[in-house]
Coordinates of C-alpha atoms in Angstrom, one line a residue:
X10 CA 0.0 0.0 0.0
X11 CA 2.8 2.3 1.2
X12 CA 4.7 1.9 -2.0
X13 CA 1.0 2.9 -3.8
X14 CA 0.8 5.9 -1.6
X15 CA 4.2 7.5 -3.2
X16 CA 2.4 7.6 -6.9
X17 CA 1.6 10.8 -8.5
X18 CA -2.6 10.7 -8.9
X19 CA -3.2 11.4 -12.4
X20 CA -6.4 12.7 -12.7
X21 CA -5.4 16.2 -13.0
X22 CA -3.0 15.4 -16.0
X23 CA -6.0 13.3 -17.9
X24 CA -6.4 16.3 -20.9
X25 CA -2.8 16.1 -21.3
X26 CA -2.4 12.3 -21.1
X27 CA -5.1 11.9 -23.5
X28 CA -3.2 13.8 -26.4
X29 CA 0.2 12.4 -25.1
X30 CA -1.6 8.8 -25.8
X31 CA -3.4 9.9 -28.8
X32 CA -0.6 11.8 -30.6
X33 CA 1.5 8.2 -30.1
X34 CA -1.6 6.1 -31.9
X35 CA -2.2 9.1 -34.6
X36 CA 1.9 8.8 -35.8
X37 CA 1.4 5.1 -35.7
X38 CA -1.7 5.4 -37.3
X39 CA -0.2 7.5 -40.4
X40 CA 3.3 5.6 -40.9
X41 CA 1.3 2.4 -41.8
X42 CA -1.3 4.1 -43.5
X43 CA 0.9 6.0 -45.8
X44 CA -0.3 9.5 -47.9
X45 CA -4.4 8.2 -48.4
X46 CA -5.1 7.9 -44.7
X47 CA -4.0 11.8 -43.8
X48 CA -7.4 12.7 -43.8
X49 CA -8.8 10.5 -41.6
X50 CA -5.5 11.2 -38.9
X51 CA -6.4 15.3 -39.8
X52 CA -10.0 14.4 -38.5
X53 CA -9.0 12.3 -35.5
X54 CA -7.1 15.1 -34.4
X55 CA -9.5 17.3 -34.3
X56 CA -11.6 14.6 -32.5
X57 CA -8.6 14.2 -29.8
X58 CA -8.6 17.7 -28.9
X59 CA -12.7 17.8 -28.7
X60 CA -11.8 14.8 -26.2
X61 CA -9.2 16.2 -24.1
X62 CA -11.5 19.3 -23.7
X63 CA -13.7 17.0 -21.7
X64 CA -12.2 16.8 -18.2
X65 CA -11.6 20.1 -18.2
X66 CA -15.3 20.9 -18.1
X67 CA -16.5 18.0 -15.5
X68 CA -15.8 19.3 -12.4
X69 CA -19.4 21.4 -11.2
X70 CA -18.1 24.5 -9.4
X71 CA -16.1 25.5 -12.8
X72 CA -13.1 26.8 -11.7
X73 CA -13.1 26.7 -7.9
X74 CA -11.2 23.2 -7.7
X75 CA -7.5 23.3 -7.2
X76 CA -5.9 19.9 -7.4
X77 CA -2.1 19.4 -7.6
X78 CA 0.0 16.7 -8.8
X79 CA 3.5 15.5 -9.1
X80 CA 4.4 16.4 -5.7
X81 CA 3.0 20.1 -6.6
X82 CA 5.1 20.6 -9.9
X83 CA 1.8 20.6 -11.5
X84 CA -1.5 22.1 -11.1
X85 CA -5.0 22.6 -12.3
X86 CA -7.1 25.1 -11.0
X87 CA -9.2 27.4 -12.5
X88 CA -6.6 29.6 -14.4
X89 CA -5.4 27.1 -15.9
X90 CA -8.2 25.5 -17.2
X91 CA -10.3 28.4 -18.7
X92 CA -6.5 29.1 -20.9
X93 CA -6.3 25.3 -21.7
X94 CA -10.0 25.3 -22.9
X95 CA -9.0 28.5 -24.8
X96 CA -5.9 26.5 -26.7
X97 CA -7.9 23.8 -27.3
X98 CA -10.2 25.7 -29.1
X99 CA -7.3 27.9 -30.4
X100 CA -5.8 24.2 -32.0
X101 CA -8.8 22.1 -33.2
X102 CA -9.8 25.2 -35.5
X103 CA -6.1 26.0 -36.8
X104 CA -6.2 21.7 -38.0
X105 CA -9.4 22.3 -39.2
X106 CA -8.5 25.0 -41.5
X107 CA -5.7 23.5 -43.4
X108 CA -7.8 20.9 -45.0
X109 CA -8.9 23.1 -48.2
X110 CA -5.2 24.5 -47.7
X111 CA -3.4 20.9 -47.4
X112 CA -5.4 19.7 -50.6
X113 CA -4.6 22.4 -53.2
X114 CA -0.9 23.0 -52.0
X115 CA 0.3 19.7 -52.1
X116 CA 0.6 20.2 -48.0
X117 CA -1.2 17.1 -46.9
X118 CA 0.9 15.0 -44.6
X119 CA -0.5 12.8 -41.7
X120 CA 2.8 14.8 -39.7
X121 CA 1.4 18.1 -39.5
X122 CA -1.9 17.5 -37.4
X123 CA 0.0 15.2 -34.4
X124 CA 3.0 17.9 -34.2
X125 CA 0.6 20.6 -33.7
X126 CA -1.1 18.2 -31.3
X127 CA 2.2 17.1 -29.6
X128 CA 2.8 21.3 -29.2
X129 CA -0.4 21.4 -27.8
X130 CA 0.5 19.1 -25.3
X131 CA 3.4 21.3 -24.7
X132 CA 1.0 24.0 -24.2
X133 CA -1.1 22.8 -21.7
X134 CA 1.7 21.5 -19.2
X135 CA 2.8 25.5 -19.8
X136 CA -0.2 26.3 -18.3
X137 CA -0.4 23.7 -15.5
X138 CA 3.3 24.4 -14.5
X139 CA 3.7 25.2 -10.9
X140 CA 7.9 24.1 -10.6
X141 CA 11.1 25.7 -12.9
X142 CA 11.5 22.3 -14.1
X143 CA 7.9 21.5 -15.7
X144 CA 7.9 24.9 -17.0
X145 CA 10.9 24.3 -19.2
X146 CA 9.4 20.7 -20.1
X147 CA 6.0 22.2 -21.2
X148 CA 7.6 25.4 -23.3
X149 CA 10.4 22.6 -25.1
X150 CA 7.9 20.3 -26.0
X151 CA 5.9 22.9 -27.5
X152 CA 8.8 25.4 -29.3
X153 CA 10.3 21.7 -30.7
X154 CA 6.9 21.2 -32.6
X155 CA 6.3 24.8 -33.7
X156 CA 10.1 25.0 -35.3
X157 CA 9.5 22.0 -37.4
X158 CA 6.1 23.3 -38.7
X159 CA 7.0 26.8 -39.5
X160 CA 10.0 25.1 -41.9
X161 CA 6.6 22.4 -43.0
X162 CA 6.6 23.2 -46.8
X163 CA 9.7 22.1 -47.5
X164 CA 9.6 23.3 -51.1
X165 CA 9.4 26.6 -50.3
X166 CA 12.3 28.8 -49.3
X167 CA 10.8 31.2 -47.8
X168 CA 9.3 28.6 -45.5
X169 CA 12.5 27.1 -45.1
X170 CA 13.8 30.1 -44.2
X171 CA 11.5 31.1 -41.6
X172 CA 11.4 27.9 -40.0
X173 CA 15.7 28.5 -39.5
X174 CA 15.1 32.0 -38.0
X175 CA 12.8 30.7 -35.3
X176 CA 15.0 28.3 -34.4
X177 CA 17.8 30.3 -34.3
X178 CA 16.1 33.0 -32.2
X179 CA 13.9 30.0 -30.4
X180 CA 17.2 28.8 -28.8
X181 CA 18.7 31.9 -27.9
X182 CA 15.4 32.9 -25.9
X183 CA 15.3 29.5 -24.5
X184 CA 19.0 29.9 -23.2
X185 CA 18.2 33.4 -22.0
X186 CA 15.4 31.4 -20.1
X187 CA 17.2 28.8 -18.6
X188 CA 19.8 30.9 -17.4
X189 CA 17.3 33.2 -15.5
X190 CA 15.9 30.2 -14.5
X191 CA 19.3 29.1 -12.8
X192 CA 20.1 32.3 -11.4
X193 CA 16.4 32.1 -9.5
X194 CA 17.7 28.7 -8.0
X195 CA 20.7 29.7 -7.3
X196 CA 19.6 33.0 -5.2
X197 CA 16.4 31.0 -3.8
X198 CA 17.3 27.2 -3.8
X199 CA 14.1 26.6 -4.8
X200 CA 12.0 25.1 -8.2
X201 CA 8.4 25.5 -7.3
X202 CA 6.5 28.7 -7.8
X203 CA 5.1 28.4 -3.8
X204 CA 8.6 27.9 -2.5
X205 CA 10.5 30.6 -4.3
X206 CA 8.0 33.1 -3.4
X207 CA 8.5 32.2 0.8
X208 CA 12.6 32.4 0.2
X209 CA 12.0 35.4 -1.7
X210 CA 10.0 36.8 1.5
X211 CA 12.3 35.4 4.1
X212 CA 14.8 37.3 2.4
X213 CA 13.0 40.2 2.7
X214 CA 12.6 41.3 -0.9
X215 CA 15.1 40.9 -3.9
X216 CA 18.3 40.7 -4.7
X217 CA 20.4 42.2 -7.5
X218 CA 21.5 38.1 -8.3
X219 CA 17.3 37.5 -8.0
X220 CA 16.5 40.4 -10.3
X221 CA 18.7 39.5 -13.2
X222 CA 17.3 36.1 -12.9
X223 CA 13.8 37.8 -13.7
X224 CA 14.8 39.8 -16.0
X225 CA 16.1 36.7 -18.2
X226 CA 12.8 34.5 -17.0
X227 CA 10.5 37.6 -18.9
X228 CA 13.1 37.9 -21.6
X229 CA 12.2 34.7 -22.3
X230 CA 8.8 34.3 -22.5
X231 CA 8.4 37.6 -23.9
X232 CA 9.9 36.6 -27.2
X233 CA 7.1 33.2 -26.9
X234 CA 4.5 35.8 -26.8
X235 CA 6.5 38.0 -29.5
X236 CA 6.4 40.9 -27.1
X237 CA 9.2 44.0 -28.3
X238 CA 12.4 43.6 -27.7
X239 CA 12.1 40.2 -28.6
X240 CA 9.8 39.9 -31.5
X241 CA 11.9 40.3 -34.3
X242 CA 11.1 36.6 -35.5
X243 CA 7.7 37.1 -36.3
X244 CA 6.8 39.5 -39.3
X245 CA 9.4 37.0 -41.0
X246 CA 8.2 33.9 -40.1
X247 CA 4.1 34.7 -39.8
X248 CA 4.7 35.8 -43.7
X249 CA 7.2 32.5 -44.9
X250 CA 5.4 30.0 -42.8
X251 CA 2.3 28.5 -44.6
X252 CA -0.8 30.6 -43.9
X253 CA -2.3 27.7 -41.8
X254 CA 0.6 28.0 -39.8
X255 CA 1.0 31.5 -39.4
X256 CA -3.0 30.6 -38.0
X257 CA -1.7 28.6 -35.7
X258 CA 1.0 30.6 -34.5
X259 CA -1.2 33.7 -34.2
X260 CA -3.6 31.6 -31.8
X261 CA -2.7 29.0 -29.4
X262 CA 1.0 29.3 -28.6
X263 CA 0.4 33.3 -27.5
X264 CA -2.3 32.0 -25.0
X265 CA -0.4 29.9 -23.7
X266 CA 2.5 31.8 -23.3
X267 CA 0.6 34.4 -21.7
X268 CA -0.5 32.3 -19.0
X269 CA 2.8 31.0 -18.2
X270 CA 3.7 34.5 -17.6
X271 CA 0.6 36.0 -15.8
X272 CA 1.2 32.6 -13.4
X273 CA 5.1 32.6 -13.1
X274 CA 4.8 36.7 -12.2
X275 CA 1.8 36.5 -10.0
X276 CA 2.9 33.4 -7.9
X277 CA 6.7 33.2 -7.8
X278 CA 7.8 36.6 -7.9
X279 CA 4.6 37.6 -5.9
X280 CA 7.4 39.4 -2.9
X281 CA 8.6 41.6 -5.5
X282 CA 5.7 42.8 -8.0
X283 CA 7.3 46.4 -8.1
X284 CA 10.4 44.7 -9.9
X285 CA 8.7 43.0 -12.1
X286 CA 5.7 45.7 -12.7
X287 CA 8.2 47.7 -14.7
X288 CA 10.0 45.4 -17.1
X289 CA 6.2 43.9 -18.0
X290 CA 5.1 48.4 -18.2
X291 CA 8.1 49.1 -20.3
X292 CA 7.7 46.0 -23.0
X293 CA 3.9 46.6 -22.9
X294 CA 4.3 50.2 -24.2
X295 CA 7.0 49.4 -26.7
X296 CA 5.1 46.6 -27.8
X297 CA 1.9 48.9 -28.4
X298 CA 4.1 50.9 -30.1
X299 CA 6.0 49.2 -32.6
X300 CA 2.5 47.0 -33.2
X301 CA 0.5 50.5 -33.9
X302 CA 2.9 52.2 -36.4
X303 CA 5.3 49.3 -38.0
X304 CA 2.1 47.9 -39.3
X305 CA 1.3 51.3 -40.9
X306 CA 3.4 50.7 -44.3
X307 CA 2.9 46.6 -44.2
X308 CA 1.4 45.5 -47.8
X309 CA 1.5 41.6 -47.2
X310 CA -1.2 41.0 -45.5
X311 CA 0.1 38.6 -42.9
X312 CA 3.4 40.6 -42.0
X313 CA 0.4 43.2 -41.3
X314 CA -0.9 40.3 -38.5
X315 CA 2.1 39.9 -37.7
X316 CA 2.5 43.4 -36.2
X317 CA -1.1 43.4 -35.1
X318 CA -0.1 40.6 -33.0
X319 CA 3.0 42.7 -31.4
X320 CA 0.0 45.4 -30.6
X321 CA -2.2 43.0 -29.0
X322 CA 0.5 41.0 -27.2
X323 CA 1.1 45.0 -25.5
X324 CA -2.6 45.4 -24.7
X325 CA -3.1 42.6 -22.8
X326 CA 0.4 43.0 -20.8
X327 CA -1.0 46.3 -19.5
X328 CA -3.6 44.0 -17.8
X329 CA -0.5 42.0 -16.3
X330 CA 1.1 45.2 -15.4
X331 CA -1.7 46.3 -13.0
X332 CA -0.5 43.2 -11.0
X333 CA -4.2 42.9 -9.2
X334 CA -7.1 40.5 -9.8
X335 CA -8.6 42.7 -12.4
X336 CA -5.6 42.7 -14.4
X337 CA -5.3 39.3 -14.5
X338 CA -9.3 38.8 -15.2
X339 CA -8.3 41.4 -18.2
X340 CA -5.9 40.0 -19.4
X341 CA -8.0 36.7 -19.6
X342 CA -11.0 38.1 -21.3
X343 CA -8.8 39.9 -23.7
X344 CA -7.2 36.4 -25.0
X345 CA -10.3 35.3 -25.1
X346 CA -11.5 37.9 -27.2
X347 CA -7.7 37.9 -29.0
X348 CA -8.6 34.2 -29.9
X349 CA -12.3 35.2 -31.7
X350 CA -10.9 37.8 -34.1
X351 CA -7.3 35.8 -34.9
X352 CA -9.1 32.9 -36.6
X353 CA -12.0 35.1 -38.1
X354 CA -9.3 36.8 -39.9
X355 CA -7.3 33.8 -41.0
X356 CA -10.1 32.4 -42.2
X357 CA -10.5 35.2 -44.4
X358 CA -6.9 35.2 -45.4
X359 CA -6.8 31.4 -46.0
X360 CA -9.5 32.2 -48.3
X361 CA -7.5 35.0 -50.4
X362 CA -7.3 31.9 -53.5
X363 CA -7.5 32.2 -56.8
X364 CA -7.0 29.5 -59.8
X365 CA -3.7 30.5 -60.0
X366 CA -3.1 29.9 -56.3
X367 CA -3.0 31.8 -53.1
X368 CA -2.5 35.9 -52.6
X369 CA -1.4 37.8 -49.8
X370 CA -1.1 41.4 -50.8
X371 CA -3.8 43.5 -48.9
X372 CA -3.9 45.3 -52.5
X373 CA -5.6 41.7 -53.5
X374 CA -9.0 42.5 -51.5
X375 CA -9.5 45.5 -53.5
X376 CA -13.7 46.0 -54.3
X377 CA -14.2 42.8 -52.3
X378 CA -17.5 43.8 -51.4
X379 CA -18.5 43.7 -54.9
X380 CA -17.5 40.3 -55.8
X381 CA -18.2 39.0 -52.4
X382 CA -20.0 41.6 -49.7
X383 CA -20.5 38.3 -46.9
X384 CA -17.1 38.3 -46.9
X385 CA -16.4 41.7 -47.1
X386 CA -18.7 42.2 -44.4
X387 CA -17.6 39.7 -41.5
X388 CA -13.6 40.7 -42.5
X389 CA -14.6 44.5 -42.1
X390 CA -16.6 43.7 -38.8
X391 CA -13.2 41.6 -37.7
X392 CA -11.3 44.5 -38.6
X393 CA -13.1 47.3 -36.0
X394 CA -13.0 45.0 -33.4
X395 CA -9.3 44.3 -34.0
X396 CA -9.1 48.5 -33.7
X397 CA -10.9 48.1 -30.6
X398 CA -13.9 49.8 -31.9
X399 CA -17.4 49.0 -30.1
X400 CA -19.5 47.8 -30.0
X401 CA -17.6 44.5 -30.8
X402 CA -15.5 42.4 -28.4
X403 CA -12.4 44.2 -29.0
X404 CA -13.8 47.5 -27.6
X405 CA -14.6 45.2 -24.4
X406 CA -11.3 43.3 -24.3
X407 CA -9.4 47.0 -24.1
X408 CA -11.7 48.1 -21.9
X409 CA -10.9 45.6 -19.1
X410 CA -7.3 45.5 -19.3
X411 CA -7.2 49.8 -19.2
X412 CA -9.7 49.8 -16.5
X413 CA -7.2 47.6 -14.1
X414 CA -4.5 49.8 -14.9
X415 CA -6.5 53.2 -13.7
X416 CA -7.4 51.1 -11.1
X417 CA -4.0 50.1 -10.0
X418 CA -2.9 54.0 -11.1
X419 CA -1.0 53.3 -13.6
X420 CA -2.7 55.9 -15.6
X421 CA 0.4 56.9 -18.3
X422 CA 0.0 53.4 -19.4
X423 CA -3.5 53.3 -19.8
X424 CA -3.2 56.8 -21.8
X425 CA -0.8 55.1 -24.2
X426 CA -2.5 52.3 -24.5
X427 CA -5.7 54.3 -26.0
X428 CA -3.2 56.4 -27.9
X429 CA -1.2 53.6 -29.6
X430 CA -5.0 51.9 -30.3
X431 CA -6.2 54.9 -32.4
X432 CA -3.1 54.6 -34.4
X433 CA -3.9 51.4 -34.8
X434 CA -7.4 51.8 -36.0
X435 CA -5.7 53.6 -39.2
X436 CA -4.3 49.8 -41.1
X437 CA -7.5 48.4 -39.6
X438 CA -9.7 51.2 -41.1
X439 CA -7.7 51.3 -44.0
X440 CA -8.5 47.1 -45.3
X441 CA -11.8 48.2 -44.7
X442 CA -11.6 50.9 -47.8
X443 CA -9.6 49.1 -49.9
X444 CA -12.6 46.5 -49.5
X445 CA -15.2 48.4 -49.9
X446 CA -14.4 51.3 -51.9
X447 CA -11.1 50.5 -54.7
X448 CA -12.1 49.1 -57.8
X449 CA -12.7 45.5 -58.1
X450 CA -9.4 42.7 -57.9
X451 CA -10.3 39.6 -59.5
X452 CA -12.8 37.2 -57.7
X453 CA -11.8 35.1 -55.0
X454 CA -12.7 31.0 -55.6
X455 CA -15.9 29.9 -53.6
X456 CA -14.6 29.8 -49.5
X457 CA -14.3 26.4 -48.0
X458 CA -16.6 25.1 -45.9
X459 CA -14.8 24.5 -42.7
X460 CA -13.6 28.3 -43.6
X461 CA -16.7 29.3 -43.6
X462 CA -18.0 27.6 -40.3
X463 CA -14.7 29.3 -38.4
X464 CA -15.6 33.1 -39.8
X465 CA -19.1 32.4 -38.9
X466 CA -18.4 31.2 -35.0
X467 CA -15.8 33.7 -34.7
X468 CA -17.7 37.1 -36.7
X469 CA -21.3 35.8 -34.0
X470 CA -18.9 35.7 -31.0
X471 CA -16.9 39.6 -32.1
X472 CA -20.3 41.2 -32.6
X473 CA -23.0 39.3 -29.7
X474 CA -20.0 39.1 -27.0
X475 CA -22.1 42.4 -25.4
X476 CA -25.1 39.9 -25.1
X477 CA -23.2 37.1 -23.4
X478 CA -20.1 39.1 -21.9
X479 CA -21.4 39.1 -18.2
X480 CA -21.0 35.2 -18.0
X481 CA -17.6 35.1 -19.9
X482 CA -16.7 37.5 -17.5
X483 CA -17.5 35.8 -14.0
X484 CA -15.7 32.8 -15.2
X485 CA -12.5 35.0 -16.1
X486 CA -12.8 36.6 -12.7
X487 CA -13.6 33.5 -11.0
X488 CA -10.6 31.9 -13.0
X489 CA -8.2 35.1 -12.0
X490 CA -9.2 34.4 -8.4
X491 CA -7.0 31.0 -8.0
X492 CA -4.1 32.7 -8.5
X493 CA -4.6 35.1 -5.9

């Protein structure tokens, strides 16, 4: 019985044992079943993620539950799974998008559904991390998939190429990382989150050895979440990687990272939030920043994402900033709302085909309403709420994360914020003219169906989020409460 006694319980790991499991049958599944059976693994994917969802929902008080495992190194409580549900979500629709995609460009291999499900897997033990050590495990696992499918289309240089430079950068950051990460052990003697925030306490506050250890910890996971200094890989690799890809990336990986953040920050370096409230102030600003007017000259549509990403990423660190419950609840709605208009808007740019293959030149849209105004419609409603205009969710998701910075007066940043965001509105405002009022492009072919089902769900959720917002809300807040 003793011996028993000394085993991990399990049953908080079951979403992430499923796909550990699953994505081991799936690769089986598609070596013996060679090039005619990638459909069916594509689909089974999707169906493993819909599965692994499942525990995550079970327990009645949503939220409330805290259960750790693994002698504490990993934990699921309501933070964490309100973000995993979010990558879930984030995942199944990025695989489901690349079918049409996969088909007409020669890109369907069995291997490209189970890496982003093995990354996936990656990111949920991110966001159950409670220990240094599973923090690393969970953000290896995940980077090791995402290099190898940004370089997917081996044909192409360009995605060649942008599948070296995130390596290249992806192991300096992870270095950076792991060297903070050291320096925190070193200065505490302590892994877990719990236990480096009491020998930060008993040492009454930080130490110059402690703060450079924090400083490389955000470094970081600020370039994960693509957050200025450190995002100099994206608007290179969001425009070489293949568009379902650059869907992918856009989505899941920046939740994910987020929440590692929001729950290393919050819990282990709880002793000294004044340290870390200004390195999280200063790269929120510059990332608002460089997101609002680099995008400004962009004509490729997706290097335009790309620097709409850096924006957002900003926007939602000024809800870390605050530091307080209603950052953190901020900070959680706006991913939420991050996630909605991300793959609306890819599945408008995955459907930028013609017969002689795919565009991505915002030029390309030109008189879109004209040859097809649904479209034109849903991307131009996608577009306000990007530029954070209400009444859509965008407005909503701003309006959070600035109210817990006024709250926790940090009022310059909240005025920059709204600055940098009506600078922003201009490449936002500006796809909406060449849409609706430049003459006619060529037509676009018909938009596939699982394309069309993801604008759909994603344009009802931007524009009737003010019907439903109040319960979204309370389970961010109840969510944001575990931490605290």
């Amino acid at each position: 019985m003793n011996a028993y006694s000394q085993l991990p319980d399990l049953s908080p790991a079951l979403p992430e044992l499923f796909l550990a499991i699953g994505a081991l049958a799936l690769l089986m599944i598609g070596v013996f079943g060679g090039r005619r059976i990638t459909p069916y693994v594509t689909a089974l994917s999707v169906a493993l993620l819909a599965v692994a969802a499942l525990p995550l929902l079970l327990p009645a008080q949503f939220g409330i539950t805290e259960t750790q495992s693994f002698h504490g190194a990993f934990v699921l409580d309501g933070f964490a799974r309100y973000l995993k549900l979010l990558t879930l979500i984030g995942s199944g629709f990025a695989i489901a998008m690349s079918v049409a995609f996969a088909r007409n460009e020669n890109f369907e291999r069995f291997e490209y559904p189970v890496l982003i499900v093995l990354s996936t897997l990656g990111m949920l033990l991110m966001l159950s991390a409670n220990d240094l050590i599973t923090l690393y495990l969970g953000l290896e696992l995940s980077s090791l998939a995402l290099y190898v499918i940004a370089a997917f289309n081996r044909d192409s240089v360009r995605s060649t190429e942008a599948g070296l430079k995130y390596f290249v950068l992806g192991s300096v950051s992870s270095g950076m990382l792991l060297y903070g990460m050291s320096l925190v052990y070193g200065f505490t003697g302590q892994t877990g989150f719990a236990a480096i925030a009491a020998a930060v306490a008993a040492q009454g506050g930080s130490s110059l050895g402690l703060i450079f250890g924090l400083v490389f910890i955000l470094a970081g996971l600020a370039f994960k979440i693509s957050a200025v200094p450190f995002h100099m890989w994206t608007p290179d690799v969001y425009e070489g990687a293949p568009t379902p890809v650059t869907a992918f990336f856009a989505a899941a990986p920046k939740i994910a990272a987020m929440g590692l953040m929001t729950r290393v920050v919050i819990e282990a370096f709880e002793p000294v939030t004044h340290d870390w409230q200004q390195i999280v102030v200063f790269i929120s600003i510059a990332s608002m920043a460089l997101g609002a007017f680099a995008a400004i000259g962009q004509k490729n549509i997706k290097r335009l994402m790309a620097y709409s990403s850096i924006g957002h990423m900003g926007f939602a660190l000024v809800g870390l900033a605050a530091g307080s419950k209603a950052g953190v609840e901020g900070v959680m709605i706006y991913m939420t709302a991050y996630l909605a208009m991300t793959l609306g808007a890819f599945a408008c740019i995955l459907s930028m085909r013609r017969k002689d293959g795919m565009v991505e030149e915002i030029s390309d849209l030109a008189g879109l309403s004209r040859t097809n105004l649904p479209m034109a419609v849903l991307l131009g409603i996608l577009m306000f709420s990007l530029a954070g205009i209400p009444p859509f969710v965008g407005f909503f998701a701003k309006f959070y994360v600035f109210l817990a910075a006024v709250e926790a007066g940090l009022y310059p940043l909240a005025v920059i914020g709204m600055l940098a965001s009506v600078v922003g509105a201009y490449y936002y405002l500006r796809i909406c003219k060449v849409m609706f009022f430049d003459e006619p492009a060529r037509q676009f072919l018909p938009m596939p169906v699982e394309l069309k089902f993801t604008l759909g769900l994603s344009s009802a959720f931007v524009v009737f989020f003010v019907v439903f917002a109040g319960s979204i809300v309370e389970m961010a807040g109840t969510a944001a409460g575990t931490l605290f």
